[in-house]
Coordinates of C-alpha atoms and ligand atoms in Angstrom, one line a residue:
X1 CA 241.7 137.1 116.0
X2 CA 244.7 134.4 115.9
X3 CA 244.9 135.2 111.6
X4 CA 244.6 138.9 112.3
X5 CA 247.3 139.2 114.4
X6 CA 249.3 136.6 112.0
X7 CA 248.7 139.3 109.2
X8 CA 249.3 142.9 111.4
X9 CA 253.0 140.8 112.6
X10 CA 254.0 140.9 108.5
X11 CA 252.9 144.3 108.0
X12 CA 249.5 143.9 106.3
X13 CA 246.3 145.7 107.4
X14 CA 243.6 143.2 107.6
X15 CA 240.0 144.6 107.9
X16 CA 238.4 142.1 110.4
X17 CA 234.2 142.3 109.8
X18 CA 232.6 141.0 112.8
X19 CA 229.1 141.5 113.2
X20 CA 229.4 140.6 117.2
X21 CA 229.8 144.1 119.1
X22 CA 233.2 143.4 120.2
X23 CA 236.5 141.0 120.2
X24 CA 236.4 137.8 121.3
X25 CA 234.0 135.0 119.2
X26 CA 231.8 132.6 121.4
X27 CA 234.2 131.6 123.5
X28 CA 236.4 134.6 124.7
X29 CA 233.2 136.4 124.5
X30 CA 233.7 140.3 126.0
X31 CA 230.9 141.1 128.7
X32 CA 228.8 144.0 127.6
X33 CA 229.6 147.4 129.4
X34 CA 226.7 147.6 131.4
X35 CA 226.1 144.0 132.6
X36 CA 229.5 142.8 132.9
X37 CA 229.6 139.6 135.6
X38 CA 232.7 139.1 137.3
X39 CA 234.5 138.5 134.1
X40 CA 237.3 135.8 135.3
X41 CA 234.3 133.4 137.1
X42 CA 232.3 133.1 134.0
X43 CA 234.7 133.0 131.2
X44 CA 238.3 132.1 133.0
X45 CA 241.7 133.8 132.6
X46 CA 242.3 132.9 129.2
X47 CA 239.4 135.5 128.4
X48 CA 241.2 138.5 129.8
X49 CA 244.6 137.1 127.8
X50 CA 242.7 136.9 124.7
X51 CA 241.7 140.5 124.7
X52 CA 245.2 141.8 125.9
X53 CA 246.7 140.5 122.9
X54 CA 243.8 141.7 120.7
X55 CA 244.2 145.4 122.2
X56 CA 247.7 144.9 121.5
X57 CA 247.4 144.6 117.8
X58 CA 244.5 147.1 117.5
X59 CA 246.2 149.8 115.8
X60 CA 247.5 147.7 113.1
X61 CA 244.5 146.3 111.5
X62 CA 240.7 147.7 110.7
X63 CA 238.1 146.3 113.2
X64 CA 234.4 146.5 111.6
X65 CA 232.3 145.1 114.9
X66 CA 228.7 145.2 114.7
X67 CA 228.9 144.4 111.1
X68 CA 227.3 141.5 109.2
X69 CA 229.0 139.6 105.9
X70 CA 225.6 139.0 103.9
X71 CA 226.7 137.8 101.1
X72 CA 229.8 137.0 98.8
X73 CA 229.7 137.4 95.4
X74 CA 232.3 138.5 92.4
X75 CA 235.2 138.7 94.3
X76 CA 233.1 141.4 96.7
X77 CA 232.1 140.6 100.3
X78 CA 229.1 142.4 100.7
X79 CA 228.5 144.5 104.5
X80 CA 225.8 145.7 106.4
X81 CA 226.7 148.0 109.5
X82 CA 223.0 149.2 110.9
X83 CA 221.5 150.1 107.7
X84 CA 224.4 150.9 105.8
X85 CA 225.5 148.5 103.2
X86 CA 229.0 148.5 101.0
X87 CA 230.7 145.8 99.3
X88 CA 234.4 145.2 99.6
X89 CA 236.9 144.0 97.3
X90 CA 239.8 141.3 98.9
X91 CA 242.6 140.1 97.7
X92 CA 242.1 137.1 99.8
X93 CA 238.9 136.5 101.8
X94 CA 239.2 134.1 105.4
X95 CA 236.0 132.8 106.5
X96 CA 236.0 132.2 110.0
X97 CA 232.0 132.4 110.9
X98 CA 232.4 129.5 114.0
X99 CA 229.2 128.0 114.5
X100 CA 226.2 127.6 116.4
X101 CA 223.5 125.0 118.7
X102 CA 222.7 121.7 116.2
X103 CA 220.1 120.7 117.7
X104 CA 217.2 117.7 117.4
X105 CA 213.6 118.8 117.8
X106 CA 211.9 117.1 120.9
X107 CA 208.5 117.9 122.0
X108 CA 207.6 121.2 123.7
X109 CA 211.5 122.7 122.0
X110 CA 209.9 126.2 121.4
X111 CA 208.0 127.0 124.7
X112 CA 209.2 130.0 126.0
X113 CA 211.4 128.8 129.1
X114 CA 213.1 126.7 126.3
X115 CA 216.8 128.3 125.4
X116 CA 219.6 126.9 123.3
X117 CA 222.7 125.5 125.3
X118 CA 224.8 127.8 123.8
X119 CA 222.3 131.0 123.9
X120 CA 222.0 130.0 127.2
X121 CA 225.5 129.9 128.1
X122 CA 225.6 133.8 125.8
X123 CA 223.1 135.1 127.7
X124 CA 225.3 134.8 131.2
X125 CA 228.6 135.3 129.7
X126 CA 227.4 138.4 127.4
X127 CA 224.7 140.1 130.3
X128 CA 225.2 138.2 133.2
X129 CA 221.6 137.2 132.9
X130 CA 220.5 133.6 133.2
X131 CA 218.0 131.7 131.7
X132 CA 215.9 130.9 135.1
X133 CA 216.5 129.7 138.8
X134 CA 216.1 125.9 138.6
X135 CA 217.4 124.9 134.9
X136 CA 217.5 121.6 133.3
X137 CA 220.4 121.3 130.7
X138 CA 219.9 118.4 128.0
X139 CA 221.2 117.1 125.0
X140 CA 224.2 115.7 124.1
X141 CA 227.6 118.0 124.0
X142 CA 230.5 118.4 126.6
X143 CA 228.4 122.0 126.9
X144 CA 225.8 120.5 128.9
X145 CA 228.3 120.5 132.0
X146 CA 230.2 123.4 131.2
X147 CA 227.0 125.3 131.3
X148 CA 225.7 124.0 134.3
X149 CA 228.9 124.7 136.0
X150 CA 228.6 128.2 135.1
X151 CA 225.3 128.5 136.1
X152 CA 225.9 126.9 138.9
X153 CA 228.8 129.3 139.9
X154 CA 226.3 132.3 139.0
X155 CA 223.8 131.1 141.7
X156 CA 221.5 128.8 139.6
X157 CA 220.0 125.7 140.7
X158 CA 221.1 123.3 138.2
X159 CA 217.8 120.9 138.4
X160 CA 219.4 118.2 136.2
X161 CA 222.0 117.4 133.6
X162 CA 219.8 114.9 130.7
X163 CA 222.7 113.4 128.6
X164 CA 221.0 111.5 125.5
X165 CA 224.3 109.4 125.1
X166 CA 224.7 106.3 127.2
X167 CA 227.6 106.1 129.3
X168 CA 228.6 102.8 127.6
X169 CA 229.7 105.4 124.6
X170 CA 231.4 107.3 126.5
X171 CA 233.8 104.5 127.9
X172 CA 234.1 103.2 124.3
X173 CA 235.6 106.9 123.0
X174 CA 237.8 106.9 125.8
X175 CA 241.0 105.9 125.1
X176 CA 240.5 107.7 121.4
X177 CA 240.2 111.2 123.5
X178 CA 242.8 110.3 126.0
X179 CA 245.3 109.4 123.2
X180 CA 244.6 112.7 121.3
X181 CA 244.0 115.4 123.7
X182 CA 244.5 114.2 127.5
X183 CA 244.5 117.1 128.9
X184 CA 241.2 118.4 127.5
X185 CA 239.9 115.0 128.3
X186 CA 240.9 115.3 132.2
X187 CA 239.3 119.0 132.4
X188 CA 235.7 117.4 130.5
X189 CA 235.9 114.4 133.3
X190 CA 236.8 116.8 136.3
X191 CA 233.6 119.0 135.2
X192 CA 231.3 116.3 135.4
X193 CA 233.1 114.8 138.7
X194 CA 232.4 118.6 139.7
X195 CA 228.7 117.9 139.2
X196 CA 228.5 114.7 140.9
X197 CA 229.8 116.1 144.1
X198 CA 227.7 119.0 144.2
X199 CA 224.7 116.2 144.2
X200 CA 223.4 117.4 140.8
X201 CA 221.3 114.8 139.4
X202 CA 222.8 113.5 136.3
X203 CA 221.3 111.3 133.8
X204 CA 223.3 108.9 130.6
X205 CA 221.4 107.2 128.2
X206 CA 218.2 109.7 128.2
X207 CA 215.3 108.9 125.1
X208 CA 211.7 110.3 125.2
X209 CA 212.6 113.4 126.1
X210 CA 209.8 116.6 125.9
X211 CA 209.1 119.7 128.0
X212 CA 206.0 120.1 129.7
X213 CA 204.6 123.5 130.1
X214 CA 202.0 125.8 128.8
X215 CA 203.2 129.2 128.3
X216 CA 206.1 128.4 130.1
X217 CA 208.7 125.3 130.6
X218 CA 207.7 123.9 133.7
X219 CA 209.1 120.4 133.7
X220 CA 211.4 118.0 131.5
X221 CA 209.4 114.6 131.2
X222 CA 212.1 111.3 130.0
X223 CA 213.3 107.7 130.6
X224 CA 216.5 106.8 131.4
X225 CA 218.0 103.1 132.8
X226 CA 214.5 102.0 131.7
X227 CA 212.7 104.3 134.7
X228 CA 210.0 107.4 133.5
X229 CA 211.0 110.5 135.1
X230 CA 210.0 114.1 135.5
X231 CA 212.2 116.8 137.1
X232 CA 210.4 120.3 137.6
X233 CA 212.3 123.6 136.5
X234 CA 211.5 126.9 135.2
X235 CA 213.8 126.7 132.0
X236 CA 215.8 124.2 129.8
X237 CA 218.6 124.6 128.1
X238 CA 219.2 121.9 125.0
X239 CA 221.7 121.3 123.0
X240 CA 223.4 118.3 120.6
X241 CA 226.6 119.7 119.7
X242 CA 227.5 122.5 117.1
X243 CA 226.2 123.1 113.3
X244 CA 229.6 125.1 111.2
X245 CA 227.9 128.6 109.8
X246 CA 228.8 127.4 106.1
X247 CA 226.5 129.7 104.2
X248 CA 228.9 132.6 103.3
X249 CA 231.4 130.0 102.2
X250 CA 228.3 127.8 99.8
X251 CA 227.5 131.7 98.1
X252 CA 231.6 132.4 97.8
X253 CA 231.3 128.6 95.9
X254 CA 233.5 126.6 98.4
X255 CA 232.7 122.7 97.8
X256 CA 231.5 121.3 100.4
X257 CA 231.9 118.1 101.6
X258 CA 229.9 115.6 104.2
X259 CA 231.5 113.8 106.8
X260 CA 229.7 110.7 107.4
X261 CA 231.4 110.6 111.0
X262 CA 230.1 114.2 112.6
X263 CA 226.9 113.4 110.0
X264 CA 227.8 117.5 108.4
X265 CA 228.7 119.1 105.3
X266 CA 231.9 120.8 105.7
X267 CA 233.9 123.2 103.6
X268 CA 236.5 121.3 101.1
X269 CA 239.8 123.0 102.2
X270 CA 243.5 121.5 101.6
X271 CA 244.2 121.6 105.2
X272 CA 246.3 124.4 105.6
X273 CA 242.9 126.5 104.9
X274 CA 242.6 127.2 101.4
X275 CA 239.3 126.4 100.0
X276 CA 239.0 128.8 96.2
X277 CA 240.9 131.3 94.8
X278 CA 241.7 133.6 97.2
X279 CA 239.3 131.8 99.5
X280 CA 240.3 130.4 103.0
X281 CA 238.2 129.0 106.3
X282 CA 239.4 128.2 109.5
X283 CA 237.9 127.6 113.0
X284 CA 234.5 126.0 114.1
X285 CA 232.8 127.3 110.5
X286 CA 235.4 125.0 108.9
X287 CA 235.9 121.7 111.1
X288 CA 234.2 122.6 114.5
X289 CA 237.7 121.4 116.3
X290 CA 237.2 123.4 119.3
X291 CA 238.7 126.4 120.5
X292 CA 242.2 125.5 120.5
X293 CA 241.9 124.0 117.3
X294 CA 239.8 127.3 116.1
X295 CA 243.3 129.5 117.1
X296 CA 245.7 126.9 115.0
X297 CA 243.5 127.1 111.8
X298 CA 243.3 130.9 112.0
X299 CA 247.3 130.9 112.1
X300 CA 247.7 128.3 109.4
X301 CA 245.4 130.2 107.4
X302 CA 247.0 133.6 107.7
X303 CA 250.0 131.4 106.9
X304 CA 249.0 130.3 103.9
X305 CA 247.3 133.8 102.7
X306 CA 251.2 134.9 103.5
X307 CA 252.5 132.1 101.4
X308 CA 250.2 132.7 98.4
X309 CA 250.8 136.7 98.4
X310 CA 254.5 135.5 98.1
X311 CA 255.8 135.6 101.6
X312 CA 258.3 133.7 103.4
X313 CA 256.6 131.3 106.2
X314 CA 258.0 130.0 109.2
X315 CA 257.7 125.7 107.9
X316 CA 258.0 124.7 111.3
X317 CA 255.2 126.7 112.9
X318 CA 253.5 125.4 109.8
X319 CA 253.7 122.3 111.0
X320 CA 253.2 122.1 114.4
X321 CA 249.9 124.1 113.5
X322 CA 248.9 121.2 111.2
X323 CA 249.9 118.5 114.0
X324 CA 247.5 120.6 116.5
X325 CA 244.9 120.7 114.1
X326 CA 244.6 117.2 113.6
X327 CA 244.9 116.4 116.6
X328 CA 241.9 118.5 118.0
X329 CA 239.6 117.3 115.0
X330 CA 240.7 113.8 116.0
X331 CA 239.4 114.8 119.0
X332 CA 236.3 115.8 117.9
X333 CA 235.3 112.5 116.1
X334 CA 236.2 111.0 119.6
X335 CA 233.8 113.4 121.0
X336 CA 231.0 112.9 118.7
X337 CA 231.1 109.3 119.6
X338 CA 231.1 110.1 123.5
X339 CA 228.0 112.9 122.6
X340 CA 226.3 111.1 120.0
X341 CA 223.8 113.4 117.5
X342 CA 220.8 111.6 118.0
X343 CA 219.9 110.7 114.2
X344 CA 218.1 107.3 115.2
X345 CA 215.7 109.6 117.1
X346 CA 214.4 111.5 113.8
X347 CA 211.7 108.7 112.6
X348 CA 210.6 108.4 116.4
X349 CA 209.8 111.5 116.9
X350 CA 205.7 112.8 117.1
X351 CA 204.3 113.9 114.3
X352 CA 203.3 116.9 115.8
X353 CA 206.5 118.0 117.2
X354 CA 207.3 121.7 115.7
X355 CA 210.3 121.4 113.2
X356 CA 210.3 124.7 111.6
X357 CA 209.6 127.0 114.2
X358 CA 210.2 130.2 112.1
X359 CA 207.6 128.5 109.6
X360 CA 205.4 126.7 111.9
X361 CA 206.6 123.8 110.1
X362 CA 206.3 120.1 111.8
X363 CA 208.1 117.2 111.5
X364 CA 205.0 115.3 110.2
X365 CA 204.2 117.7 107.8
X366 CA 207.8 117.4 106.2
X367 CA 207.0 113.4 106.3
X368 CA 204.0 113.8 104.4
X369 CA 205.7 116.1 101.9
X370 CA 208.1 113.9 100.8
X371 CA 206.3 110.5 101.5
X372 CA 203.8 112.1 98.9
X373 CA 204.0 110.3 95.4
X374 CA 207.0 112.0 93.3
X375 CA 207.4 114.0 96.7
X376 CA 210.5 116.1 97.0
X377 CA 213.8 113.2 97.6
X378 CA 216.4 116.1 98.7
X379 CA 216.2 119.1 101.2
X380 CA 216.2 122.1 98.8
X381 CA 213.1 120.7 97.3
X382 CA 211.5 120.0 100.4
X383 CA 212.2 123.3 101.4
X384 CA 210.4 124.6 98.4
X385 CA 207.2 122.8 99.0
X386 CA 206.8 122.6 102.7
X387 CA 208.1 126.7 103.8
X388 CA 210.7 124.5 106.1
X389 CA 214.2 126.2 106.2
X390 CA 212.6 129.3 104.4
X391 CA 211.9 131.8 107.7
X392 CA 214.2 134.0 109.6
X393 CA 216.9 131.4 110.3
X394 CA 217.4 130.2 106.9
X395 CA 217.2 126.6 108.6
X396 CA 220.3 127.4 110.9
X397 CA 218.1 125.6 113.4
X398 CA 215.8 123.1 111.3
X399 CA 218.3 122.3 108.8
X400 CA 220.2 119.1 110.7
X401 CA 217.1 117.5 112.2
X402 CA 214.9 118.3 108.5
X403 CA 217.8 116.3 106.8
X404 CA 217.6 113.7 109.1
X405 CA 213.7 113.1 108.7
X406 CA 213.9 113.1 104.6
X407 CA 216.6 110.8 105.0
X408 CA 214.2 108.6 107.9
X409 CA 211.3 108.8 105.7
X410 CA 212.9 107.6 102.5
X411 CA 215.5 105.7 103.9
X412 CA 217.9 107.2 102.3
X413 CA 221.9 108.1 104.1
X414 CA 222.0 111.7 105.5
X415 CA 224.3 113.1 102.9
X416 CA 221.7 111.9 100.1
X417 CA 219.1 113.8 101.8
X418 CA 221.2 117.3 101.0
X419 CA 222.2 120.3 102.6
X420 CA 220.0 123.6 102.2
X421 CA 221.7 126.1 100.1
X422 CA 223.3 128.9 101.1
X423 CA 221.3 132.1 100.3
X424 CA 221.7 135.6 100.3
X425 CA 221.5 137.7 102.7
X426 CA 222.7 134.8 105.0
X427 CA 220.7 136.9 107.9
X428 CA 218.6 139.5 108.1
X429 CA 219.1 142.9 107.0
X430 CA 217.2 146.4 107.8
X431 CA 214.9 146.5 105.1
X432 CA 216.1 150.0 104.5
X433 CA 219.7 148.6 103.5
X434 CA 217.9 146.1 101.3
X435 CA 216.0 148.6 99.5
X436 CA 219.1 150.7 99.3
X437 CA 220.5 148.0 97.4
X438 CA 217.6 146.9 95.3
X439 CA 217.6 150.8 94.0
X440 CA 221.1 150.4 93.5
X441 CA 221.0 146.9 91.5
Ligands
FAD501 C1 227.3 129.3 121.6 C2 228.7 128.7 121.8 C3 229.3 128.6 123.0 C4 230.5 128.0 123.2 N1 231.1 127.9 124.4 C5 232.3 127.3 124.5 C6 232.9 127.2 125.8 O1 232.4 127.7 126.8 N2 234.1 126.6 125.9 C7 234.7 126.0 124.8 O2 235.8 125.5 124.9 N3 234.2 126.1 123.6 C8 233.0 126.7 123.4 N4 232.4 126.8 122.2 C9 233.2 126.3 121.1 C10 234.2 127.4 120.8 O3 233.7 128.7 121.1 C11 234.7 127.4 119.4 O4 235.4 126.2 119.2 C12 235.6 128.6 119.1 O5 235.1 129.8 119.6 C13 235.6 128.7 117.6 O6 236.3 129.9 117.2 P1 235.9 130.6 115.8 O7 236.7 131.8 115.7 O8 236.0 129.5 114.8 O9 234.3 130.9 115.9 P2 233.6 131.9 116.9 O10 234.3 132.1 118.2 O11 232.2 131.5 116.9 O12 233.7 133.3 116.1 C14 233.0 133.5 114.9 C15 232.9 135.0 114.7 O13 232.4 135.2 113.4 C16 231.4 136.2 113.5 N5 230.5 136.0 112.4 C17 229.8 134.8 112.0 N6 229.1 135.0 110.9 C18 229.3 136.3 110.5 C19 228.8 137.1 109.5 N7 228.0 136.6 108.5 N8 229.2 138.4 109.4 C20 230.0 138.9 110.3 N9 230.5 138.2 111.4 C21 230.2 136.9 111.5 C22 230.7 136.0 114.8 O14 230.2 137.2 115.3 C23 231.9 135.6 115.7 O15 232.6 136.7 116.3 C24 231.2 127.4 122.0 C25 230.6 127.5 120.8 C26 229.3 128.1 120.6 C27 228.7 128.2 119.3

């Protein structure tokens, strides 16, 4: 939206393919007609700003919502609207596909009851439904609390907040977030004060952690301060940070690169955006900086897409955006200390904990695989032998924890353990549009 309206302002006519239903990304996501909840409660008055100054631009640039990207490929961006499907040619091509959950397999992960964080936190900002009446939210992401505030201020019992990170961390990462965003810091530490008062039970440090249940999440069972506990509820909503949606970027051939820090493979970009000839990424799909992070890459981007078509660019604004990026990333790695991805769990965890749940794969059938003599040593391999990463998700939700268990197994470092190719289409399609385009080919 923010590299849209940088575009319209210098008199181009971006097309901006979105395959949400309307404006607004994850977080200034626009209620649906028919279930809108009181839309300042749940998403705050930056939402309702957001959309202003989206309406106000409308006119000058081509809006394609409910459209997927599938693939990239020849200097084409390939579309599917519904079934229909068209390619379209760009002079220059921003990728700005945010992200979505990371999350860490634990035992009883794909009970129904058992949500995402952030599907969780869709469902009630998108329909104004919620996930149940007495909700557990777990993992390890500043999320957790937003979430439960939110649910919280839609009428939900909020049974328990399960951190996996100690508090220890979080005083460690301290001064590194107060130095680099203080006022972000104060609003994370004023949610959880929020949650304290309110007498909801929140736990630091949490290991074990499973769902209990049988067709339905009826408990969280976990130990914390060395104590076994079980809190009852009727659904869980997990979460260890966010995963950037790199996939259209890997089939445009952006490098990619790991960051040992935030333990994720990241597009390769020069920091103003660019990332391949007449290739550029910004927001959460490129360094999962945050929101306001998201809205300074966009306008950098744009910037530079200006700059290469030959414009004149405002050097200053340049620079300030750069100086807000790097100051929200730096954030980030601050953050990923205080809500630690919990790697050391991966060689811990059951052997019959579900990995692959599109493929019914588990995690100690993935050990097996690539403990086996000359078993597979990287992810794409394993992939190949074992189904996992190969269903509906294309490992969007496997990927992270599979790396982490070929890298347990073997003892290898994460990055060695690989990242699972992108592959087209990046999400499925109507199979009416595929074979539209098979007949085509
Ligand atoms: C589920 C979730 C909830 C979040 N909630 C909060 C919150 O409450 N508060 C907060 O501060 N931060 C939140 N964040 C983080 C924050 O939303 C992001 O930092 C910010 O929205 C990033 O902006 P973005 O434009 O990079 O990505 P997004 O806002 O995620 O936008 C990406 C857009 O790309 C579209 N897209 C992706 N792939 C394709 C494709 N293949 N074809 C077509 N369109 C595509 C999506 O539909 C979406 O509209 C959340 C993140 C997630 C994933």
């Amino acid at each position: 939206m923010s590299a849209a309206s940088v575009l319209a302002g210098h008199g181009l006519r971006p097309v901006l393919v979105d395959e949400g239903a309307d404006v607004g990304g994850q977080i200034w996501r626009k209620p649906s007609a028919h279930f809108a909840p009181d839309h300042r409660a749940v998403l705050g008055a930056g939402a309702a700003a957001a959309h202003a100054a989206f309406a106000a631009i409308a006119g000058r640039l081509e809006h394609r919502p409910r459209t997927l990207a599938w693939n990239v490929f020849g200097g084409e961006v390939f579309l599917a609207e519904g079934s229909r499907i068209s390619a379209l040619g760009y002079d220059a091509l921003l990728l700005a596909t945010g992200a979505t959950d990371r999350l860490m397999p634990i035992p009883g992960w794909t009970m129904p009851g058992v949500f995402t964080l952030g599907g969780a936190q869709t469902l009630l900002k998108d329909q104004g439904a919620t996930i149940g009446r007495r909700v557990v939210f777990a993992g390890a992401s500043p999320l957790l609390y937003l979430a439960a505030l939110q649910y919280r201020a839609a009428g939900v019992t909020v049974a328990a907040v399960l951190d996996t990170t100690p508090l220890a961390a979080k005083r460690a990462a301290l001064p590194a977030l107060a130095r680099t965003a203080p006022r972000l810091l104060a609003r994370g530490l004023a949610m959880m004060a929020r949650l304290r008062l309110a007498g909801v039970p929140v736990h630091h440090g949490v290991e074990e952690l499973a769902v209990e249940g049988g067709d339905w999440a009826e408990a969280v069972r976990f130990r914390a301060a060395g104590a076994a506990h079980r809190i009852g509820c009727d659904a869980v909503a997990l979460g260890f940070g966010l995963r950037p949606e790199t996939q259209l970027a890997d089939l445009a051939g952006v490098s990619l690169r790991f960051d040992p820090a935030l333990r994720q493979w990241f597009p390769e970009t020069d920091g103003d955006g660019r990332c391949g000839a007449g290739l550029y990424a910004a927001g959460d799909g490129a360094l999962t900086g945050g929101a306001e992070a998201a809205e300074a890459s966009g306008r950098l981007a744009a910037w530079a897409i200006l700059r290469d078509l030959g414009h004149t660019v405002p050097e200053t604004e340049c620079a300030a955006l750069r100086g807000t990026v790097a100051r929200h990333s730096a954030f980030q790695r601050g953050l990923a200390r205080a809500f630690a991805w919990p790697a050391p769990w991966a060689p811990r965890l059951a052997p019959d904990t579900m990995l692959c749940r599109c493929e019914g794969v588990t995690i100690g059938a993935l050990r097996e695989a690539v403990g086996a003599p000359l078993g597979p040593r990287e992810i794409n391999r394993a992939k190949a032998i074992t189904r996992c990463g190969m269903g509906r998700c294309q490992g969007r939700f496997c990927g992270a924890a599979a790396a982490e268990v070929i890298a347990s197994t073997l003892g290898l470092d994460a990055e060695a353990a690989g990242r699972l190719r992108g592959q087209a289409p990046v999400k499925p399609i109507p199979l009416d549009a595929a074979l539209a385009e098979e007949s085509a080919a």
